[in-house]
Amino acid sequence: MPGNGNVGTAETAQNKAVEYIGPGKVEVRTIDFPALELRPGPGVPPRNAGRLCPHGVILKVVATNICGSDQHMVRGRTTAPAGLVLGHEITGQVVEKGRDVEYVDVGDLVSVPFNIACGRCRMCKEGNTHVCLNVNPERPGGAYGYVDMGGWVGGQADYVMSPYADWNLLRFPDRDQAMDKILDLAMLADIFPTGYHGCHTAGVTSGSTVYIAGAGPVGLAAAASAYLLGAAVVIVGDMNTRRLEQARSFGCETVDLTEDATLADQIEQILGVPEVDAAVDCVGFEAKGSGEEGPTEQPATVLNSIMEVTRAAGKLGIPGLYVTDDPGASEEAARHGSLSIRIGQGWAKAHQFSTGQCPVMRYNRGLMEAILHDRVQIAKAVNATVLPLEEAPNGYEDFDRGEAKKFVLDPHGMLAGKTP
């Protein structure tokens, strides 16, 4: 048996998974059943290949979401290799545990932080699980199914291996209660903590006025988080009218960035002043600006605009993804992660910036309790929509067209009939 684990399912079980084939294309293919080992494969650094994981578990995937970060790869905007198994938003049931796993048991229903962390290094001990020093030999930080993040196999699959299980996994205390709220709990792996992190690091608190750039799933999660933190007014900006309508569905004010009026002018129409206390960038490096020929890619436009509309001494949360290499960028500098940011404006206004991936473990337990005790309806806010795993390619296409939905893949039919 792999890793001398306690086996709860047959190793010969089918394992279908969503693979990145090339720009604009994903397919559902049969892959090997996971073992308690990181086998060689697409995107796996040589120094990680063959890494034994007796501290890991095998999960039967209950829910796994399509993320905007996945879309960056699928659009060909990263150096992701063909054959990479996608998926870093995972909720699952433990079916096998390694010999070193003490506190997670077969049958447990768990949320899997998208950050893979060892729990042993300096960064993990300081709570910076998003930049663990031991799970990726090429740079700080690891994740499932993502380019340059250690090669850990993604979870848009029937089954997936999760290492360092005692440290990483968040166990739901009551299975029946969890399944009743499973679409909400499925957001704990990434977008709910990520949106919350963006607002928390931007200093959102009771009575804050907040601007959220982007009405995709992370932006909507940030907006819901801002209200959870006590914001008085949450303004969401986007060019997609369907997504702006979704933001309004739970009380947000909105600005349509295709209109002629400036962002500051539209904010002033709402608040009476052209600035907010805090701003959150939930767009990232594929940002677009309005021009005479319609929206064009301007990767620094969101960062510059949120500096413009955030008050002096305000804070900017930047959970939106920025990359070190972008082969599809329209500008040479942007292909290497260099953007034309007006840092002088931020300096002059004494802004504070917070960037990087969300350290999910810092927030997920508290957000789980907020879900279980009906303090937030995050699945409704992001319009969680269930699809069978086999329909993942359609989900990617619809998401790329700007549908106002958060697609949740259902590999085993355990989400049948579930709606927000």
Coordinates of C-alpha atoms in Angstrom, one line a residue:
M1 CA 0.0 0.0 0.0
P2 CA 1.3 3.5 -0.8
G3 CA 3.2 5.1 2.1
N4 CA 2.1 2.2 4.4
G5 CA -1.1 4.2 5.0
N6 CA -4.3 3.1 6.5
V7 CA -6.4 2.4 3.4
G8 CA -10.0 3.5 3.1
T9 CA -10.5 3.0 -0.6
A10 CA -9.1 0.8 -3.4
E11 CA -6.0 2.1 -5.1
T12 CA -7.4 1.0 -8.4
A13 CA -10.4 3.5 -8.2
Q14 CA -10.9 5.7 -11.2
N15 CA -9.2 9.1 -11.0
K16 CA -10.4 11.6 -13.6
A17 CA -8.8 15.0 -13.6
V18 CA -8.9 18.3 -15.4
E19 CA -5.6 18.9 -17.3
Y20 CA -4.3 22.0 -18.9
I21 CA -3.6 21.1 -22.6
G22 CA -2.5 24.4 -24.0
P23 CA -3.7 28.0 -24.3
G24 CA -7.5 28.0 -24.2
K25 CA -7.9 24.3 -23.7
V26 CA -8.5 21.9 -20.8
E27 CA -9.6 18.3 -20.9
V28 CA -10.9 15.8 -18.4
R29 CA -8.5 12.8 -18.6
T30 CA -7.8 9.7 -16.5
I31 CA -4.7 10.0 -14.4
D32 CA -3.0 7.8 -11.8
F33 CA -4.6 7.2 -8.5
P34 CA -2.7 9.4 -6.0
A35 CA 0.0 7.9 -3.7
L36 CA 1.6 9.3 -0.6
E37 CA 4.4 10.5 -2.8
L38 CA 4.9 13.4 -5.2
R39 CA 5.7 11.5 -8.4
P40 CA 7.5 13.0 -11.4
G41 CA 5.2 14.8 -13.7
P42 CA 4.4 18.1 -15.5
G43 CA 5.6 21.1 -13.5
V44 CA 7.3 19.0 -10.7
P45 CA 10.8 20.3 -10.0
P46 CA 13.4 17.6 -10.1
R47 CA 14.2 18.1 -6.4
N48 CA 10.6 17.5 -5.5
A49 CA 10.0 14.4 -7.7
G50 CA 9.8 11.2 -5.7
R51 CA 9.2 13.1 -2.4
L52 CA 7.6 10.7 0.1
C53 CA 4.7 12.0 2.1
P54 CA 3.9 9.7 5.1
H55 CA 2.5 12.8 6.7
G56 CA -0.2 13.1 4.0
V57 CA -3.7 11.8 3.2
I58 CA -5.6 10.8 0.1
L59 CA -8.9 12.7 -0.3
K60 CA -12.0 11.8 -2.1
V61 CA -12.8 15.2 -3.6
V62 CA -16.3 16.5 -2.5
A63 CA -16.0 19.9 -4.1
T64 CA -13.3 21.6 -6.2
N65 CA -13.7 25.1 -7.7
I66 CA -12.6 26.8 -10.8
C67 CA -10.6 29.9 -9.9
G68 CA -9.6 33.0 -11.8
S69 CA -6.0 32.1 -11.1
D70 CA -6.6 28.9 -13.1
Q71 CA -7.9 31.0 -15.9
H72 CA -4.6 32.9 -16.1
M73 CA -2.9 29.7 -16.9
V74 CA -5.5 28.4 -19.3
R75 CA -5.3 31.7 -21.2
G76 CA -1.6 31.0 -21.7
R77 CA -0.6 33.9 -19.6
T78 CA 1.9 31.8 -17.5
T79 CA 4.6 29.3 -18.2
A80 CA 2.4 26.4 -17.1
P81 CA 3.4 23.1 -18.8
A82 CA 0.9 21.0 -20.8
G83 CA -0.4 18.2 -18.8
L84 CA -0.6 20.1 -15.5
V85 CA -3.5 18.9 -13.4
L86 CA -5.4 22.0 -12.3
G87 CA -7.2 22.9 -9.1
H88 CA -6.2 24.4 -5.8
E89 CA -9.7 24.9 -4.2
I90 CA -10.4 21.6 -2.6
T91 CA -12.9 20.2 -0.1
G92 CA -12.7 16.5 0.5
Q93 CA -13.2 13.4 2.6
V94 CA -10.2 11.5 3.9
V95 CA -10.0 7.9 2.5
E96 CA -6.4 7.1 3.4
K97 CA -3.9 8.4 5.9
G98 CA -0.1 8.1 6.1
R99 CA 1.7 6.5 9.0
D100 CA 2.7 9.9 10.4
V101 CA -0.8 11.4 10.5
E102 CA -2.0 11.5 14.1
Y103 CA -5.0 13.8 14.3
V104 CA -6.9 13.5 11.0
D105 CA -8.8 10.3 10.5
V106 CA -10.3 8.3 7.6
G107 CA -13.9 9.6 7.1
D108 CA -13.1 13.2 8.2
L109 CA -14.6 16.0 6.0
V110 CA -12.0 18.7 5.5
S111 CA -11.2 22.0 3.9
V112 CA -7.8 22.1 2.2
P113 CA -6.0 25.5 2.2
F114 CA -4.7 26.2 -1.3
N115 CA -1.3 27.0 0.3
I116 CA 0.7 23.9 1.0
A117 CA 2.8 24.4 4.1
C118 CA 5.1 22.2 6.1
G119 CA 4.4 23.6 9.6
R120 CA 8.1 23.3 10.5
C121 CA 9.9 26.1 8.8
R122 CA 10.4 29.7 10.1
M123 CA 7.7 31.1 7.8
C124 CA 5.1 28.5 8.9
K125 CA 6.0 29.0 12.6
E126 CA 5.4 32.8 12.1
G127 CA 2.0 32.2 10.5
N128 CA 3.2 32.9 6.9
T129 CA 2.0 29.7 5.4
H130 CA 1.7 31.3 2.0
V131 CA 5.5 31.4 1.7
C132 CA 6.5 28.1 3.3
L133 CA 10.2 27.4 2.8
N134 CA 10.1 23.6 2.5
V135 CA 7.4 22.6 0.0
N136 CA 8.9 24.1 -3.1
P137 CA 12.6 23.9 -3.9
E138 CA 12.5 26.7 -6.4
R139 CA 10.9 29.6 -4.4
P140 CA 8.9 30.2 -1.2
G141 CA 5.4 29.0 -1.3
G142 CA 3.5 25.9 -2.7
A143 CA 0.1 25.2 -4.0
Y144 CA -1.9 22.5 -5.7
G145 CA -2.1 22.5 -9.5
Y146 CA -0.4 25.7 -10.1
V147 CA 2.6 26.8 -12.1
D148 CA 5.9 27.3 -10.3
M149 CA 4.4 26.2 -7.0
G150 CA 6.2 23.0 -6.3
G151 CA 4.4 20.7 -8.8
W152 CA 1.8 19.4 -6.3
V153 CA -0.9 17.7 -8.3
G154 CA -4.2 19.7 -8.5
G155 CA -7.5 18.8 -7.0
Q156 CA -9.9 19.2 -9.9
A157 CA -10.1 15.4 -9.8
D158 CA -11.8 12.5 -8.2
Y159 CA -9.0 12.0 -5.7
V160 CA -6.0 14.0 -4.6
M161 CA -3.1 13.7 -2.2
S162 CA -2.7 16.4 0.5
P163 CA 0.7 16.5 2.4
Y164 CA 1.3 17.6 6.0
A165 CA -2.3 16.7 6.8
D166 CA -2.3 17.4 10.5
W167 CA -1.0 20.9 9.9
N168 CA -2.9 21.9 6.8
L169 CA -6.3 20.4 6.9
L170 CA -9.3 22.1 8.6
R171 CA -11.7 19.4 9.8
F172 CA -15.4 20.2 9.9
P173 CA -16.8 19.4 13.3
D174 CA -20.2 17.9 12.2
R175 CA -20.5 16.1 8.8
D176 CA -24.3 16.6 8.4
Q177 CA -24.0 20.3 9.3
A178 CA -21.1 20.7 6.9
M179 CA -22.9 19.0 4.0
D180 CA -25.9 21.2 4.6
K181 CA -23.6 24.3 4.1
I182 CA -21.1 22.6 1.7
L183 CA -21.2 25.2 -1.0
D184 CA -20.4 27.9 1.5
L185 CA -17.6 25.8 3.1
A186 CA -16.2 25.0 -0.3
M187 CA -15.2 28.7 -0.5
L188 CA -12.8 28.3 2.5
A189 CA -10.1 26.8 0.4
D190 CA -9.3 30.1 -1.3
I191 CA -11.6 32.9 -2.3
F192 CA -13.3 33.6 1.0
P193 CA -10.1 33.8 3.0
T194 CA -8.4 35.6 0.1
G195 CA -11.2 38.3 -0.1
Y196 CA -11.2 38.6 3.6
H197 CA -7.4 38.9 3.7
G198 CA -7.6 41.7 1.1
C199 CA -10.0 43.6 3.3
H200 CA -8.3 42.9 6.6
T201 CA -4.9 44.1 5.3
A202 CA -6.6 47.2 3.8
G203 CA -7.7 48.0 7.4
V204 CA -11.5 47.6 6.8
T205 CA -13.4 48.0 10.0
S206 CA -16.6 49.3 11.5
G207 CA -17.8 52.2 9.5
S208 CA -15.3 52.0 6.7
T209 CA -15.9 53.0 3.2
V210 CA -14.4 50.5 0.8
Y211 CA -13.7 50.3 -2.9
I212 CA -13.3 46.8 -4.4
A213 CA -11.7 46.6 -7.8
G214 CA -13.2 43.7 -9.7
A215 CA -16.5 41.9 -9.4
G216 CA -15.3 38.4 -10.2
P217 CA -15.6 35.7 -7.5
V218 CA -12.7 37.1 -5.4
G219 CA -14.0 40.6 -5.6
L220 CA -17.5 39.5 -4.6
A221 CA -15.9 37.5 -1.7
A222 CA -14.0 40.6 -0.7
A223 CA -17.2 42.6 -0.7
A224 CA -19.0 40.1 1.5
S225 CA -15.9 40.1 3.8
A226 CA -16.0 43.9 4.0
Y227 CA -19.5 43.8 5.3
L228 CA -18.6 41.0 7.7
L229 CA -15.8 43.3 9.0
G230 CA -18.4 46.1 9.6
A231 CA -18.0 48.3 6.5
A232 CA -20.6 51.1 6.1
V233 CA -20.4 51.3 2.3
V234 CA -18.9 48.8 -0.1
I235 CA -18.4 50.0 -3.7
V236 CA -17.5 47.4 -6.4
G237 CA -16.1 48.5 -9.8
D238 CA -16.0 46.4 -13.0
M239 CA -16.8 46.5 -16.7
N240 CA -19.0 43.5 -16.6
T241 CA -22.6 44.4 -16.1
R242 CA -23.7 40.9 -15.0
R243 CA -21.1 40.8 -12.3
L244 CA -22.0 44.3 -11.1
E245 CA -25.6 43.1 -10.9
Q246 CA -24.4 40.2 -8.7
A247 CA -22.6 42.6 -6.4
R248 CA -25.8 44.7 -6.0
S249 CA -27.7 41.6 -5.1
F250 CA -26.2 41.6 -1.6
G251 CA -26.2 45.4 -1.0
C252 CA -23.1 46.7 -2.7
E253 CA -22.9 50.0 -4.5
T254 CA -21.4 49.7 -8.0
V255 CA -19.4 51.7 -10.5
D256 CA -19.4 50.8 -14.2
L257 CA -15.8 51.4 -15.4
T258 CA -16.9 51.6 -19.1
E259 CA -18.7 54.9 -18.4
D260 CA -17.1 58.2 -19.3
A261 CA -17.1 59.5 -15.7
T262 CA -13.9 58.9 -13.8
L263 CA -13.7 56.4 -10.9
A264 CA -13.3 59.3 -8.5
D265 CA -16.3 61.1 -9.9
Q266 CA -18.5 58.0 -9.6
I267 CA -17.3 57.4 -6.0
E268 CA -18.2 61.0 -5.2
Q269 CA -21.7 60.5 -6.5
I270 CA -22.1 57.7 -4.0
L271 CA -20.3 59.0 -1.0
G272 CA -20.2 62.8 -1.5
V273 CA -16.4 62.7 -1.5
P274 CA -14.1 61.3 -4.2
E275 CA -12.2 58.9 -2.0
V276 CA -12.6 55.9 0.3
D277 CA -11.0 54.7 3.5
A278 CA -9.7 51.4 2.0
A279 CA -9.3 49.8 -1.4
V280 CA -8.8 46.2 -2.5
D281 CA -7.4 45.0 -5.9
C282 CA -9.2 41.8 -6.8
V283 CA -8.2 42.0 -10.5
G284 CA -4.4 41.5 -10.9
F285 CA -2.1 41.6 -13.8
E286 CA -4.8 41.1 -16.6
A287 CA -6.4 44.4 -15.7
K288 CA -8.0 46.5 -18.4
G289 CA -8.5 50.2 -18.8
S290 CA -11.0 52.0 -21.0
G291 CA -9.8 53.7 -24.2
E292 CA -11.2 55.1 -27.4
E293 CA -11.1 51.6 -28.9
G294 CA -12.7 50.0 -25.9
P295 CA -11.2 48.1 -23.0
T296 CA -7.5 47.4 -23.5
E297 CA -5.0 45.6 -21.3
Q298 CA -3.3 48.0 -18.9
P299 CA -1.7 45.9 -16.2
A300 CA -1.0 48.8 -13.8
T301 CA -4.3 50.5 -14.1
V302 CA -6.0 49.1 -11.1
L303 CA -3.0 49.7 -8.8
N304 CA -2.8 53.3 -10.0
S305 CA -6.6 53.9 -9.7
I306 CA -6.9 52.6 -6.1
M307 CA -4.0 54.8 -5.1
E308 CA -5.9 57.7 -6.6
V309 CA -9.2 57.1 -4.7
T310 CA -7.8 55.9 -1.4
R311 CA -7.5 58.7 1.2
A312 CA -4.3 59.8 2.7
A313 CA -2.8 57.3 5.1
G314 CA -5.2 54.7 3.8
K315 CA -4.3 51.0 3.2
L316 CA -4.4 49.0 0.0
G317 CA -5.0 45.2 0.0
I318 CA -3.7 43.6 -3.1
P319 CA -4.8 39.9 -3.3
G320 CA -5.1 40.1 -7.1
L321 CA -2.5 38.0 -8.8
Y322 CA 0.7 39.5 -10.2
V323 CA 3.3 37.2 -11.8
T324 CA 7.0 37.3 -12.4
D325 CA 6.7 36.0 -15.9
D326 CA 3.8 36.8 -18.3
P327 CA 4.6 35.6 -21.8
G328 CA 1.3 36.9 -23.1
A329 CA 1.7 40.5 -22.0
S330 CA 1.4 43.3 -24.5
E331 CA 4.4 45.2 -23.2
E332 CA 8.0 43.8 -22.9
A333 CA 8.4 45.0 -19.4
A334 CA 5.2 43.4 -18.3
R335 CA 6.4 40.1 -19.7
H336 CA 8.9 40.1 -16.8
G337 CA 6.5 41.4 -14.1
S338 CA 7.5 45.1 -14.4
L339 CA 4.6 47.5 -14.4
S340 CA 4.3 51.3 -14.7
I341 CA 3.1 51.9 -11.1
R342 CA 2.8 55.5 -9.9
I343 CA 4.6 54.7 -6.7
G344 CA 5.2 58.4 -6.1
Q345 CA 1.5 58.9 -5.7
G346 CA 1.3 56.2 -3.1
W347 CA 4.3 57.6 -1.3
A348 CA 3.0 61.1 -1.2
K349 CA -0.3 59.9 0.3
A350 CA 1.5 57.7 2.9
H351 CA -0.3 54.6 1.7
Q352 CA 0.4 51.1 3.0
F353 CA 0.4 48.2 0.6
S354 CA -0.1 44.6 1.4
T355 CA 0.6 42.0 -1.4
G356 CA 1.0 38.3 -2.0
Q357 CA -1.1 35.2 -1.6
C358 CA -3.4 34.8 1.3
P359 CA -2.2 32.7 4.2
V360 CA -5.4 30.8 4.4
M361 CA -4.8 29.2 7.7
R362 CA -4.8 32.6 9.4
Y363 CA -8.5 33.0 8.6
N364 CA -10.2 29.8 7.6
R365 CA -11.3 28.5 11.1
G366 CA -12.9 31.8 12.0
L367 CA -14.6 32.1 8.6
M368 CA -15.8 28.5 9.0
E369 CA -17.5 29.4 12.3
A370 CA -19.1 32.5 10.6
I371 CA -20.6 30.2 8.0
L372 CA -21.7 27.5 10.4
H373 CA -23.4 30.1 12.6
D374 CA -25.1 31.9 9.8
R375 CA -23.1 35.1 10.0
V376 CA -22.4 35.1 6.2
Q377 CA -23.8 33.5 3.0
I378 CA -20.7 33.5 0.9
A379 CA -21.9 30.9 -1.7
K380 CA -24.9 33.2 -2.4
A381 CA -22.7 36.3 -2.7
V382 CA -20.5 34.6 -5.3
N383 CA -23.3 32.8 -7.0
A384 CA -21.9 29.3 -6.5
T385 CA -23.0 27.0 -9.4
V386 CA -22.4 23.3 -9.4
L387 CA -21.1 21.4 -12.4
P388 CA -20.1 17.7 -12.8
L389 CA -16.4 17.2 -13.2
E390 CA -16.9 16.2 -16.8
E391 CA -18.3 19.6 -17.6
A392 CA -15.2 21.5 -16.4
P393 CA -14.2 22.6 -19.9
N394 CA -17.6 24.2 -20.3
G395 CA -17.2 25.9 -16.9
Y396 CA -13.8 27.3 -18.0
E397 CA -15.4 28.7 -21.2
D398 CA -18.3 30.3 -19.4
F399 CA -16.1 31.8 -16.7
D400 CA -13.8 33.2 -19.4
R401 CA -16.8 34.8 -21.0
G402 CA -17.5 36.7 -17.8
E403 CA -20.4 34.7 -16.3
A404 CA -21.3 36.0 -12.9
K405 CA -20.9 32.6 -11.3
K406 CA -18.4 30.7 -9.2
F407 CA -18.2 27.2 -10.7
V408 CA -18.0 24.3 -8.2
L409 CA -17.1 21.0 -9.7
D410 CA -18.7 17.9 -8.3
P411 CA -16.6 14.8 -9.0
H412 CA -18.7 12.2 -7.2
G413 CA -22.3 13.6 -7.4
M414 CA -22.2 14.6 -3.7
L415 CA -23.5 18.1 -4.4
A416 CA -26.6 17.1 -6.4
G417 CA -29.4 19.6 -5.8
K418 CA -27.2 22.0 -3.8
T419 CA -27.8 25.7 -4.4
P420 CA -26.7 28.8 -2.5

